[in-house]
Short mmCIF file of C-alpha atoms in Angstrom, two decimals:
data_model
loop_
_atom_site.label_atom_id
_atom_site.label_comp_id
_atom_site.label_asym_id
_atom_site.label_seq_id
_atom_site.Cartn_x
_atom_site.Cartn_y
_atom_site.Cartn_z
CA MET P 1 -23.18 195.95 95.93
CA LEU P 2 -19.81 195.35 97.62
CA PRO P 3 -19.43 198.89 99.12
CA LYS P 4 -22.84 198.46 100.76
CA ILE P 5 -21.80 195.37 102.64
CA ILE P 6 -18.22 196.24 103.69
CA PRO P 7 -19.36 198.16 106.82
CA TYR P 8 -21.32 195.09 107.94
CA TRP P 9 -18.37 192.77 107.38
CA VAL P 10 -16.03 195.10 109.31
CA LEU P 11 -18.57 195.07 112.16
CA VAL P 12 -18.76 191.27 112.41
CA PHE P 13 -14.95 190.98 112.15
CA SER P 14 -14.52 193.47 115.01
CA ILE P 15 -16.99 191.49 117.13
CA GLY P 16 -15.13 188.22 116.55
CA PHE P 17 -11.74 189.83 117.18
CA GLY P 18 -12.87 191.52 120.39
CA TRP P 19 -14.46 188.29 121.59
CA PHE P 20 -11.61 185.80 121.14
CA ILE P 21 -8.69 188.04 121.93
CA LEU P 22 -9.71 187.09 125.49
CA ALA P 23 -9.39 183.32 124.95
CA PRO P 24 -5.59 182.99 125.24
CA LEU P 25 -5.47 185.59 128.03
CA VAL P 26 -7.74 183.81 130.50
CA GLU P 27 -4.93 183.17 132.98
CA VAL P 28 -3.86 186.82 132.71
CA ILE P 29 -7.40 187.96 133.51
CA VAL P 30 -7.53 185.56 136.48
CA SER P 31 -4.31 186.90 138.00
CA ARG P 32 -4.96 190.57 137.18
CA PHE P 33 -8.37 190.69 138.86
CA ASN P 34 -7.77 187.86 141.36
CA ILE P 35 -10.85 185.93 140.31
CA PRO P 36 -11.72 182.23 139.84
CA LEU P 37 -11.13 180.63 136.47
CA THR P 38 -14.87 180.10 136.01
CA SER P 39 -15.48 183.85 136.21
CA ALA P 40 -12.97 184.52 133.44
CA LEU P 41 -14.44 181.78 131.26
CA PHE P 42 -17.94 183.20 131.79
CA ILE P 43 -16.89 186.40 130.01
CA ILE P 44 -16.04 184.42 126.88
CA SER P 45 -19.24 182.40 127.19
CA ALA P 46 -21.28 185.59 127.59
CA TYR P 47 -21.40 186.05 123.82
CA GLY P 48 -23.11 182.70 123.43
CA TYR P 49 -25.52 183.43 126.27
CA THR P 50 -26.49 186.81 124.84
CA MET P 51 -27.29 185.18 121.50
CA ALA P 52 -29.36 182.51 123.21
CA ILE P 53 -31.25 185.09 125.26
CA LEU P 54 -31.46 188.06 122.89
CA GLY P 55 -31.22 186.48 119.43
CA LEU P 56 -34.97 186.41 118.80
CA LEU P 57 -35.30 189.97 120.09
CA ALA P 58 -32.60 191.07 117.65
CA GLY P 59 -34.45 189.44 114.77
CA TYR P 60 -37.69 191.07 115.91
CA ILE P 61 -36.04 194.50 116.10
CA SER P 62 -34.64 194.21 112.58
CA ALA P 63 -38.02 193.07 111.27
CA LYS P 64 -40.44 195.37 113.11
CA PHE P 65 -38.21 198.43 113.05
CA THR P 66 -35.31 198.36 110.56
CA VAL P 67 -32.14 196.41 109.90
CA LYS P 68 -30.33 199.71 110.34
CA THR P 69 -31.67 200.05 113.89
CA SER P 70 -30.23 196.65 114.77
CA LEU P 71 -26.83 197.38 113.19
CA TYR P 72 -26.53 200.88 114.65
CA SER P 73 -27.27 199.43 118.08
CA SER P 74 -24.78 196.60 117.57
CA ALA P 75 -21.92 198.86 116.47
CA LEU P 76 -22.54 201.35 119.30
CA LEU P 77 -22.84 198.74 122.06
CA THR P 78 -19.76 196.89 120.79
CA PHE P 79 -17.71 200.09 120.87
CA ILE P 80 -18.95 201.19 124.31
CA GLY P 81 -18.40 197.72 125.75
CA LEU P 82 -14.90 197.21 124.36
CA LEU P 83 -13.78 200.75 125.27
CA GLY P 84 -15.12 200.41 128.81
CA ARG P 85 -13.54 196.97 129.11
CA GLY P 86 -10.14 198.44 128.25
CA PHE P 87 -10.37 201.11 130.95
CA SER P 88 -11.91 198.93 133.67
CA SER P 89 -10.04 199.09 136.96
CA ASN P 90 -11.78 196.14 138.62
CA PHE P 91 -13.47 192.92 137.61
CA THR P 92 -17.02 194.16 138.20
CA LEU P 93 -16.58 196.92 135.61
CA PHE P 94 -14.72 194.56 133.31
CA LEU P 95 -17.62 192.11 133.47
CA ILE P 96 -20.31 194.77 132.95
CA PHE P 97 -18.62 196.26 129.90
CA SER P 98 -17.86 192.80 128.52
CA ILE P 99 -21.57 191.95 128.66
CA ILE P 100 -22.43 195.27 126.96
CA ALA P 101 -20.02 194.37 124.15
CA ALA P 102 -21.48 190.87 123.94
CA ILE P 103 -24.98 192.26 123.38
CA GLY P 104 -23.73 193.68 120.09
CA TYR P 105 -23.19 190.12 118.82
CA PRO P 106 -26.83 189.00 118.41
CA LEU P 107 -27.84 192.44 117.12
CA ALA P 108 -25.36 192.03 114.26
CA ILE P 109 -25.61 188.31 113.49
CA ALA P 110 -29.19 187.32 114.23
CA PRO P 111 -30.79 189.40 111.42
CA VAL P 112 -28.29 188.27 108.78
CA GLY P 113 -31.16 186.69 106.83
CA SER P 114 -32.85 190.05 106.39
CA ILE P 115 -29.68 191.57 104.95
CA ALA P 116 -29.13 188.61 102.65
CA GLU P 117 -32.69 188.71 101.32
CA ALA P 118 -32.66 192.47 100.86
CA ILE P 119 -29.23 193.00 99.30
CA PHE P 120 -27.90 189.60 98.17
CA LYS P 121 -31.15 187.90 97.25
CA LYS P 122 -29.63 186.07 94.28
CA LYS P 123 -26.60 184.80 96.24
CA PRO P 124 -27.75 184.28 99.85
CA HIS P 125 -25.42 181.32 100.54
CA THR P 126 -22.45 183.36 99.36
CA PHE P 127 -23.33 186.34 101.54
CA VAL P 128 -24.19 184.36 104.68
CA GLY P 129 -21.11 182.15 104.26
CA ILE P 130 -18.75 185.09 103.89
CA SER P 131 -20.39 186.93 106.81
CA VAL P 132 -20.11 183.91 109.14
CA GLY P 133 -16.58 183.26 107.86
CA ILE P 134 -15.49 186.82 108.59
CA LEU P 135 -16.83 186.53 112.14
CA PHE P 136 -14.75 183.37 112.65
CA LEU P 137 -11.75 184.96 110.92
CA GLY P 138 -11.91 187.75 113.51
CA MET P 139 -12.15 185.15 116.27
CA SER P 140 -9.17 183.24 114.87
CA ILE P 141 -6.95 186.30 114.43
CA GLY P 142 -7.87 187.52 117.91
CA SER P 143 -6.96 184.13 119.36
CA PHE P 144 -3.67 183.92 117.45
CA LEU P 145 -2.54 187.54 118.00
CA GLY P 146 -3.77 188.06 121.57
CA PRO P 147 -0.63 186.71 123.30
CA SER P 148 1.74 188.66 121.02
CA ILE P 149 -0.14 191.94 121.50
CA TYR P 150 -0.14 191.36 125.26
CA GLU P 151 3.60 190.71 125.36
CA SER P 152 4.27 193.88 123.35
CA LEU P 153 1.71 196.32 124.75
CA GLY P 154 0.51 195.01 128.10
CA PHE P 155 -2.99 194.19 129.24
CA ARG P 156 -4.76 197.56 128.96
CA LEU P 157 -3.56 198.37 125.45
CA THR P 158 -4.34 194.82 124.38
CA MET P 159 -7.93 195.33 125.53
CA LEU P 160 -8.08 198.71 123.78
CA THR P 161 -6.89 197.29 120.44
CA PRO P 162 -10.29 195.77 119.55
CA ALA P 163 -11.94 198.98 120.84
CA ILE P 164 -10.03 200.96 118.19
CA LEU P 165 -11.17 198.50 115.54
CA SER P 166 -14.77 198.78 116.76
CA ALA P 167 -14.54 202.60 116.56
CA ILE P 168 -13.66 202.26 112.88
CA SER P 169 -16.55 199.84 112.49
CA LEU P 170 -18.97 202.25 114.18
CA PHE P 171 -17.95 205.05 111.83
CA LEU P 172 -18.39 202.84 108.74
CA ILE P 173 -21.82 201.67 109.95
CA LEU P 174 -22.97 205.25 110.61
CA VAL P 175 -21.99 206.49 107.14
CA GLY P 176 -22.24 203.33 105.07
CA ILE P 177 -25.67 201.75 105.58
CA LYS P 178 -27.96 204.72 105.04
CA ASP P 179 -29.55 203.15 101.98
CA TYR P 180 -30.21 199.77 103.62
CA PRO P 181 -33.89 198.79 103.32
CA LYS P 182 -35.98 200.51 105.96
CA TYR P 183 -39.18 198.53 106.25
CA TYR P 184 -40.64 195.21 105.18
CA THR P 185 -43.83 194.01 106.82
CA ARG P 186 -46.09 194.55 109.82
CA SER P 187 -46.90 190.88 110.32
CA LEU P 188 -44.44 188.14 111.25
CA ARG P 189 -47.09 185.44 111.29
CA GLY P 190 -45.71 182.38 109.55
CA ALA P 191 -42.04 183.11 110.28
CA PHE P 192 -41.82 179.69 111.97
CA LYS P 193 -42.24 176.47 109.98
CA VAL P 194 -41.97 172.96 111.41
CA GLY P 195 -39.41 172.00 108.76
CA MET P 196 -36.93 174.44 110.32
CA VAL P 197 -36.48 172.08 113.27
CA LYS P 198 -34.21 169.87 111.12
CA ASN P 199 -32.02 172.89 110.46
CA TRP P 200 -32.00 173.76 114.15
CA TYR P 201 -30.67 170.33 115.10
CA ILE P 202 -27.83 170.62 112.57
CA GLY P 203 -26.88 174.07 113.84
CA LEU P 204 -26.91 172.86 117.43
CA ALA P 205 -24.93 169.69 116.70
CA ILE P 206 -22.16 171.43 114.77
CA SER P 207 -21.71 174.60 116.82
CA SER P 208 -21.77 172.85 120.20
CA ILE P 209 -19.24 170.20 119.18
CA LEU P 210 -17.00 172.79 117.51
CA VAL P 211 -16.90 174.84 120.71
CA MET P 212 -16.46 171.75 122.88
CA LEU P 213 -13.48 170.53 120.86
CA GLY P 214 -11.77 173.87 121.37
CA SER P 215 -11.97 173.42 125.13
CA ILE P 216 -11.05 169.74 125.54
CA GLY P 217 -7.89 169.44 123.44
CA SER P 218 -5.49 170.17 126.29
CA VAL P 219 -7.52 168.02 128.71
CA VAL P 220 -7.30 164.96 126.46
CA LEU P 221 -3.57 165.48 125.84
CA GLU P 222 -2.95 165.57 129.59
CA LEU P 223 -4.98 162.37 129.87
CA HIS P 224 -2.51 160.83 127.39
CA GLY P 225 0.41 161.88 129.60
CA LEU P 226 1.60 165.20 128.16
CA PHE P 227 2.87 167.85 130.56
CA ALA P 228 0.31 170.50 131.45
CA ILE P 229 2.24 173.43 129.91
CA ALA P 230 2.67 171.63 126.59
CA ALA P 231 -0.93 170.41 126.62
CA VAL P 232 -2.28 173.93 127.19
CA ALA P 233 -0.14 175.39 124.39
CA LEU P 234 -1.22 172.67 121.97
CA GLY P 235 -4.85 173.05 123.03
CA GLY P 236 -4.64 176.72 122.06
CA LEU P 237 -3.14 175.74 118.71
CA PHE P 238 -5.95 173.25 118.04
CA SER P 239 -8.60 175.83 118.93
CA GLY P 240 -7.02 178.46 116.69
CA LEU P 241 -6.81 176.03 113.78
CA SER P 242 -10.47 175.01 114.16
CA LEU P 243 -11.48 178.68 114.10
CA LEU P 244 -9.30 179.36 111.07
CA GLY P 245 -10.76 176.34 109.30
CA SER P 246 -14.26 177.55 110.23
CA ALA P 247 -13.56 180.95 108.70
CA LEU P 248 -12.13 179.62 105.45
CA GLY P 249 -14.78 176.92 105.05
CA ALA P 250 -17.67 179.35 105.49
CA ILE P 251 -16.12 181.86 103.09
CA ILE P 252 -15.08 179.43 100.34
CA LEU P 253 -17.47 176.47 100.13
CA PRO P 254 -20.94 178.12 100.13
CA THR P 255 -19.79 180.46 97.36
CA ILE P 256 -18.50 177.58 95.24
CA PHE P 257 -21.52 175.34 95.78
CA GLU P 258 -24.05 178.13 95.16
CA ASN P 259 -22.51 178.71 91.73
CA TYR P 260 -22.75 175.02 90.79
CA ASN P 261 -25.27 172.99 92.79
CA THR P 262 -26.51 174.00 96.24
CA ARG P 263 -28.17 170.64 96.93
CA ILE P 264 -24.98 168.68 96.21
CA GLY P 265 -22.99 171.22 98.23
CA ILE P 266 -25.16 170.80 101.32
CA VAL P 267 -25.08 167.00 101.15
CA LEU P 268 -21.33 166.93 100.51
CA SER P 269 -20.63 169.37 103.35
CA GLY P 270 -22.83 167.35 105.72
CA SER P 271 -21.13 164.09 104.80
CA LEU P 272 -17.62 165.49 105.12
CA THR P 273 -18.51 167.08 108.44
CA PHE P 274 -19.43 163.64 109.78
CA LEU P 275 -16.26 162.03 108.40
CA SER P 276 -14.07 164.78 109.83
CA ALA P 277 -15.76 164.34 113.23
CA VAL P 278 -14.81 160.66 113.12
CA LEU P 279 -11.22 161.71 112.34
CA VAL P 280 -11.17 164.15 115.27
CA VAL P 281 -12.49 161.55 117.71
CA TYR P 282 -10.00 158.95 116.50
CA GLY P 283 -7.08 161.39 116.74
CA LEU P 284 -7.99 162.52 120.25
CA GLU P 285 -8.84 159.15 121.74
CA PHE P 286 -6.35 156.76 120.16
CA THR P 287 -3.26 158.80 119.25
CA VAL P 288 -1.00 161.57 120.48
CA SER P 289 -0.14 162.63 116.93
CA ILE P 290 -0.09 166.42 116.96
CA LEU P 291 -0.16 166.53 113.17
CA LEU P 292 -3.23 164.29 112.95
CA ILE P 293 -5.14 166.06 115.72
CA SER P 294 -4.37 169.59 114.51
CA SER P 295 -5.25 168.64 110.92
CA SER P 296 -8.52 167.05 111.99
CA TYR P 297 -9.47 170.15 114.00
CA PHE P 298 -8.88 172.35 110.96
CA ILE P 299 -10.80 170.00 108.65
CA PHE P 300 -13.77 169.71 111.00
CA GLY P 301 -13.94 173.50 111.30
CA PHE P 302 -13.61 173.87 107.53
CA PHE P 303 -16.45 171.54 106.54
CA GLY P 304 -18.51 171.93 109.71
CA ASN P 305 -18.87 175.69 109.56
CA ALA P 306 -19.56 175.63 105.82
CA TYR P 307 -22.37 173.15 106.51
CA TRP P 308 -23.59 175.27 109.44
CA SER P 309 -23.66 178.36 107.25
CA MET P 310 -25.51 176.69 104.37
CA THR P 311 -28.02 175.19 106.82
CA LEU P 312 -28.58 178.67 108.26
CA THR P 313 -29.27 180.03 104.79
CA SER P 314 -31.61 177.10 104.12
CA THR P 315 -33.98 178.35 106.85
CA MET P 316 -34.71 181.38 104.67
CA ASN P 317 -36.36 179.12 102.10
CA TYR P 318 -39.26 178.53 104.49
CA VAL P 319 -40.35 182.19 104.57
CA LYS P 320 -41.52 184.82 102.12
CA ASP P 321 -39.80 188.15 102.75
CA PRO P 322 -36.67 189.72 104.31
CA ALA P 323 -38.34 190.48 107.65
CA GLU P 324 -39.36 186.87 108.15
CA ALA P 325 -35.94 185.75 106.90
CA GLY P 326 -34.30 187.73 109.70
CA VAL P 327 -36.53 186.07 112.29
CA ALA P 328 -35.85 182.63 110.74
CA THR P 329 -32.07 183.06 110.96
CA SER P 330 -32.45 184.50 114.46
CA MET P 331 -34.25 181.35 115.63
CA TYR P 332 -31.51 179.20 114.10
CA SER P 333 -28.78 181.22 115.86
CA VAL P 334 -30.61 181.04 119.18
CA ILE P 335 -30.93 177.24 119.10
CA SER P 336 -27.29 176.87 118.03
CA ASN P 337 -26.14 178.94 120.98
CA VAL P 338 -28.40 177.12 123.42
CA GLY P 339 -26.46 174.03 122.36
CA VAL P 340 -23.17 175.89 122.87
CA ALA P 341 -24.28 176.93 126.36
CA PHE P 342 -25.09 173.42 127.60
CA ILE P 343 -23.66 170.55 125.53
CA PRO P 344 -19.92 171.31 125.90
CA VAL P 345 -20.28 171.48 129.69
CA PHE P 346 -21.80 168.02 130.06
CA LEU P 347 -20.34 166.16 127.08
CA GLY P 348 -16.91 167.77 127.43
CA SER P 349 -16.55 166.46 130.99
CA LEU P 350 -16.72 162.89 129.65
CA PHE P 351 -13.49 163.49 127.70
CA SER P 352 -11.58 164.16 130.94
CA ASP P 353 -11.88 160.59 132.24
CA SER P 354 -10.30 157.52 130.63
CA ARG P 355 -13.37 155.50 131.67
CA THR P 356 -15.83 157.68 129.74
CA ILE P 357 -13.82 159.12 126.86
CA VAL P 358 -14.91 156.36 124.44
CA ILE P 359 -18.56 156.96 125.32
CA ALA P 360 -18.06 160.67 124.67
CA GLY P 361 -16.56 159.93 121.25
CA ILE P 362 -19.47 157.67 120.31
CA ILE P 363 -21.96 160.40 121.26
CA VAL P 364 -20.11 162.93 119.09
CA ILE P 365 -20.10 160.53 116.14
CA ILE P 366 -23.83 159.79 116.51
CA MET P 367 -24.65 163.50 116.73
CA GLU P 368 -22.69 164.33 113.58
CA LEU P 369 -23.96 161.27 111.71
CA THR P 370 -27.53 162.39 112.37
CA ALA P 371 -26.67 165.93 111.28
CA GLY P 372 -25.05 164.60 108.11
CA LEU P 373 -28.03 162.42 107.19
CA LEU P 374 -30.38 165.39 107.61
CA SER P 375 -28.54 167.15 104.78
CA PHE P 376 -30.60 165.08 102.33
CA THR P 377 -33.82 166.62 103.71
CA LEU P 378 -32.97 170.33 103.79
CA LYS P 379 -34.95 172.78 101.70
CA THR P 380 -32.85 174.48 99.02
CA ARG P 381 -35.52 176.49 97.23
CA SER P 382 -38.09 178.94 98.52
#
């Protein structure tokens, strides 16, 4: 079973790595191409937008054609996009190839339910958790190593590093998924159930706040009086720790809870996600303790992404076969990324003003409290 899934895990790792190697190099991109900061940030956000726009299409492709079609397309587009990005001589080309690479993201992640139901039917939480965790592990390592690679190799070779990894991924996908299931059903009627809306809210609440926290750390520290250079460096540290916590939480907790009691695991993860959100808000708003804030970021990522992953897997309990499972997880991913696209922009701005920062913290706590309470209502059996 494991050899079958390694090509898929290498693919999602390469996507995460290629995505977040850009995060610490935003200022480099701005100066290299002489563009506004917003243009550079849009490239990073493009992955979320492509999931929001194309996620359902990716699920439909995997269901109505084959999972292999979706994964072949993802691996090829990721490689073409990252390779072209590395050789781009101007920002227009850099942007075009970045968007091509970003399209590979929904094609790989959206149909994860189909793969889980077809290959890991007895352990779906384990498979989905590890897959999501590996994506975030790639994001974390890209974020941590990006500056060091840039200092050693320069900008172009830094951009080509994830392209080399994606070439390996493309090769493994081409030779390693030939015996993936080819066909499931002609009808997708019934792939949506009203009960999934609870899951959608949880996915939206966790993913949007997780992304927002990664972008406001340095802003809040400056509000507390830290120098800009130190605040930016610490903000990068906080973001990297939240991604690392997200990776480890999604890999470890769903596997443990699925082997003991999934229901208890979901409720416990939801409750601890809420409590860790309270800790993050307290650390940001009322202290300048780097240890407390960095620890709370890691803890929120750890429990939050485990809960997000298990809630994603829970949507598969509303449907009957792998094709519908892929569409169900696609819908969940789309709603999560719609939240990522909009909530951090509006809610995050409230953290930049001493007059509204408390209001922002209260909103975060209410959002995560609601998400935690919904853990008691999630469906754990098909």
